[in-house]
Tab-separated table of C-alpha atoms and ligand atoms in Angstrom:
chain	number	residue	atom	x	y	z
A	7	MET	CA	-41.610	51.992	29.195
A	8	SER	CA	-43.629	55.128	29.837
A	9	SER	CA	-46.824	53.613	28.506
A	10	ILE	CA	-46.424	50.688	30.920
A	11	GLN	CA	-45.891	53.000	33.866
A	12	GLN	CA	-49.062	54.927	33.074
A	13	GLN	CA	-51.173	51.792	33.399
A	14	PRO	CA	-52.249	50.330	36.723
A	15	PRO	CA	-50.298	47.094	37.322
A	16	GLY	CA	-53.437	44.950	37.308
A	17	ILE	CA	-54.289	45.807	33.706
A	18	ARG	CA	-51.042	44.390	32.309
A	19	GLY	CA	-51.491	41.082	34.091
A	20	GLN	CA	-55.097	40.899	32.983
A	21	ARG	CA	-54.134	41.516	29.373
A	22	ALA	CA	-51.501	38.763	29.473
A	23	ALA	CA	-53.929	36.355	31.141
A	24	ARG	CA	-56.545	37.209	28.548
A	25	ASN	CA	-54.142	36.309	25.738
A	26	VAL	CA	-53.278	33.036	27.481
A	27	PHE	CA	-56.977	32.218	27.850
A	28	ARG	CA	-57.575	32.976	24.168
A	29	VAL	CA	-54.666	30.808	22.959
A	30	VAL	CA	-55.432	27.961	25.368
A	31	GLY	CA	-59.133	28.200	24.514
A	32	VAL	CA	-58.527	27.930	20.775
A	33	VAL	CA	-55.999	25.088	21.155
A	34	VAL	CA	-58.232	23.129	23.545
A	35	LEU	CA	-61.215	23.757	21.277
A	36	ALA	CA	-59.337	22.341	18.270
A	37	ALA	CA	-58.188	19.322	20.278
A	38	ALA	CA	-61.680	18.746	21.663
A	39	VAL	CA	-63.253	18.846	18.202
A	40	THR	CA	-60.591	16.410	16.952
A	41	PHE	CA	-61.326	14.022	19.819
A	42	LEU	CA	-65.066	14.306	19.229
A	43	VAL	CA	-64.732	13.601	15.507
A	44	LEU	CA	-62.349	10.657	16.054
A	45	GLY	CA	-64.544	9.210	18.779
A	46	LEU	CA	-67.786	9.557	16.823
A	47	GLU	CA	-66.151	8.249	13.654
A	48	ASP	CA	-65.005	5.183	15.527
A	49	PHE	CA	-68.421	4.801	17.113
A	50	PHE	CA	-70.232	4.806	13.769
A	51	ALA	CA	-67.542	2.784	11.983
A	52	SER	CA	-67.667	0.036	14.594
A	53	SER	CA	-71.465	-0.181	14.769
A	54	ASP	CA	-71.298	-2.855	12.080
A	55	SER	CA	-68.580	-4.911	13.695
A	56	SER	CA	-69.092	-7.176	16.667
A	57	ASP	CA	-66.430	-5.812	19.034
A	58	GLY	CA	-67.893	-2.302	19.504
A	59	PRO	CA	-66.177	1.073	19.623
A	60	HIS	CA	-62.800	1.203	21.356
A	61	ARG	CA	-62.288	4.915	21.048
A	62	PHE	CA	-65.672	6.055	22.274
A	63	TRP	CA	-63.984	7.535	25.375
A	64	MET	CA	-62.636	10.188	23.001
A	65	VAL	CA	-66.139	11.599	22.725
A	66	PHE	CA	-66.220	12.232	26.476
A	67	VAL	CA	-62.747	13.775	26.385
A	68	GLY	CA	-63.969	15.944	23.522
A	69	ILE	CA	-67.066	17.076	25.419
A	70	PHE	CA	-64.966	17.861	28.480
A	71	GLY	CA	-62.505	19.733	26.259
A	72	LEU	CA	-65.317	21.755	24.730
A	73	ALA	CA	-66.418	22.820	28.196
A	74	VAL	CA	-62.868	23.827	29.149
A	75	ALA	CA	-62.389	25.635	25.830
A	76	GLY	CA	-65.703	27.425	26.251
A	77	TRP	CA	-64.680	28.597	29.710
A	78	CYS	CA	-61.245	29.785	28.481
A	79	LEU	CA	-62.690	31.601	25.488
A	80	GLN	CA	-65.341	33.183	27.678
A	81	ALA	CA	-62.648	34.415	30.058
A	82	GLY	CA	-60.436	35.527	27.174
A	83	PHE	CA	-63.098	37.378	25.242
A	84	MET	CA	-65.174	38.620	28.160
A	85	GLY	CA	-63.873	42.164	27.762
A	86	ALA	CA	-64.592	42.259	24.054
A	87	ALA	CA	-67.975	40.609	24.570
A	88	SER	CA	-69.064	43.023	27.278
A	89	ARG	CA	-67.901	45.971	25.183
A	90	TYR	CA	-69.986	44.610	22.320
A	91	VAL	CA	-72.996	44.100	24.590
A	92	ALA	CA	-72.579	47.600	25.987
A	93	GLY	CA	-72.426	49.041	22.483
A	94	GLU	CA	-75.532	47.126	21.503
A	95	THR	CA	-77.630	47.951	24.549
A	96	THR	CA	-76.666	51.571	25.194
A	97	PRO	CA	-78.611	53.007	22.235
A	98	VAL	CA	-81.626	50.985	23.341
A	99	ILE	CA	-81.362	52.400	26.859
A	100	LYS	CA	-81.032	55.884	25.395
A	101	ASP	CA	-84.089	55.380	23.188
A	102	SER	CA	-86.087	53.932	26.072
A	103	ALA	CA	-85.114	56.825	28.333
A	104	ALA	CA	-86.088	59.307	25.654
A	105	TYR	CA	-89.396	57.495	25.216
A	106	LEU	CA	-90.117	57.263	28.939
A	107	THR	CA	-89.266	60.909	29.518
A	108	ASP	CA	-91.170	62.107	26.471
A	109	GLY	CA	-88.038	63.410	24.791
A	110	GLU	CA	-86.693	65.266	27.771
A	111	GLY	CA	-83.606	63.086	27.993
A	112	ILE	CA	-82.230	60.850	30.694
A	113	LEU	CA	-82.195	63.622	33.269
A	114	GLY	CA	-85.987	63.752	33.043
A	115	VAL	CA	-86.218	60.190	34.442
A	116	GLY	CA	-87.251	61.509	37.857
A	117	ARG	CA	-90.088	63.597	36.485
A	118	THR	CA	-93.596	62.647	37.443
A	119	VAL	CA	-96.640	62.212	35.240
A	120	ASP	CA	-98.039	65.500	36.574
A	121	ASP	CA	-94.858	67.167	35.463
A	122	ALA	CA	-95.325	65.925	31.945
A	123	SER	CA	-98.787	67.444	31.645
A	124	ALA	CA	-97.630	70.763	33.095
A	125	PRO	CA	-97.495	73.745	30.724
A	126	SER	CA	-93.694	73.588	30.647
A	127	ALA	CA	-93.792	70.268	28.774
A	128	THR	CA	-94.419	71.069	25.125
A	129	ASN	CA	-96.648	68.850	23.055
A	130	ALA	CA	-96.814	65.888	25.450
A	131	THR	CA	-99.240	64.007	23.183
A	132	ALA	CA	-97.000	64.152	20.110
A	133	THR	CA	-96.002	60.803	18.624
A	134	GLY	CA	-93.601	61.967	15.909
A	135	PRO	CA	-89.829	62.391	15.811
A	136	PHE	CA	-87.716	63.839	18.572
A	137	CYS	CA	-85.919	67.087	17.742
A	138	SER	CA	-82.201	66.407	17.445
A	139	LYS	CA	-81.406	69.901	18.736
A	140	CYS	CA	-83.580	70.288	21.847
A	141	GLY	CA	-85.183	66.857	22.280
A	142	THR	CA	-88.787	68.004	22.042
A	143	ARG	CA	-91.155	65.440	20.593
A	144	ASN	CA	-93.088	66.755	17.625
A	145	ASP	CA	-96.125	65.690	15.617
A	146	GLY	CA	-95.500	62.985	13.058
A	147	ASP	CA	-96.054	65.305	10.091
A	148	ALA	CA	-94.138	68.260	11.538
A	149	ALA	CA	-91.317	69.560	9.348
A	150	PHE	CA	-89.903	71.884	11.982
A	151	CYS	CA	-89.504	71.594	15.736
A	152	ASP	CA	-92.357	73.073	17.777
A	153	SER	CA	-89.959	74.285	20.432
A	154	CYS	CA	-86.817	75.545	18.730
A	155	GLY	CA	-87.757	75.644	15.037
A	156	ALA	CA	-84.977	73.323	13.838
A	157	ALA	CA	-85.668	71.265	10.732
A	158	LEU	CA	-86.731	67.710	11.621
A	159	ALA	CA	-85.292	64.660	9.896
A	160	HIS	CA	-87.909	62.189	8.719
B	4	LIG	ZN1	-86.176	71.577	18.892
């Protein structure tokens, strides 16, 4: 009971709806694939005969079902998908920020080009690894950080 009370009421409803979307999505997807297979089977089986396919409408039901299933699954797995996307893109954003700020971290985003060439910026032309301790970019062949002296991983 206490764990439920700690959550905002909207979260519980969302979680239940998400489970419904997942179950409905999977069921509709299975039904849609069944309809598609039956409809296409009938279509190809009857191409020899003279009276044409009678169950070809099943293909359209199947396509419609696939769309509904896709929407349900998207709604049901949106949270998981966006968490996955966030996990995949965050390191890229971090790397890009480190690259753009010459190793000074995301807080250096506002720095200007003049700032980077100022004496306070160490080794602005370096192209090697970033120091894991202080974030300074070092020369490619450097074994130790120019700024803090920490050993660099290669
Ligand atoms: Zn360092």
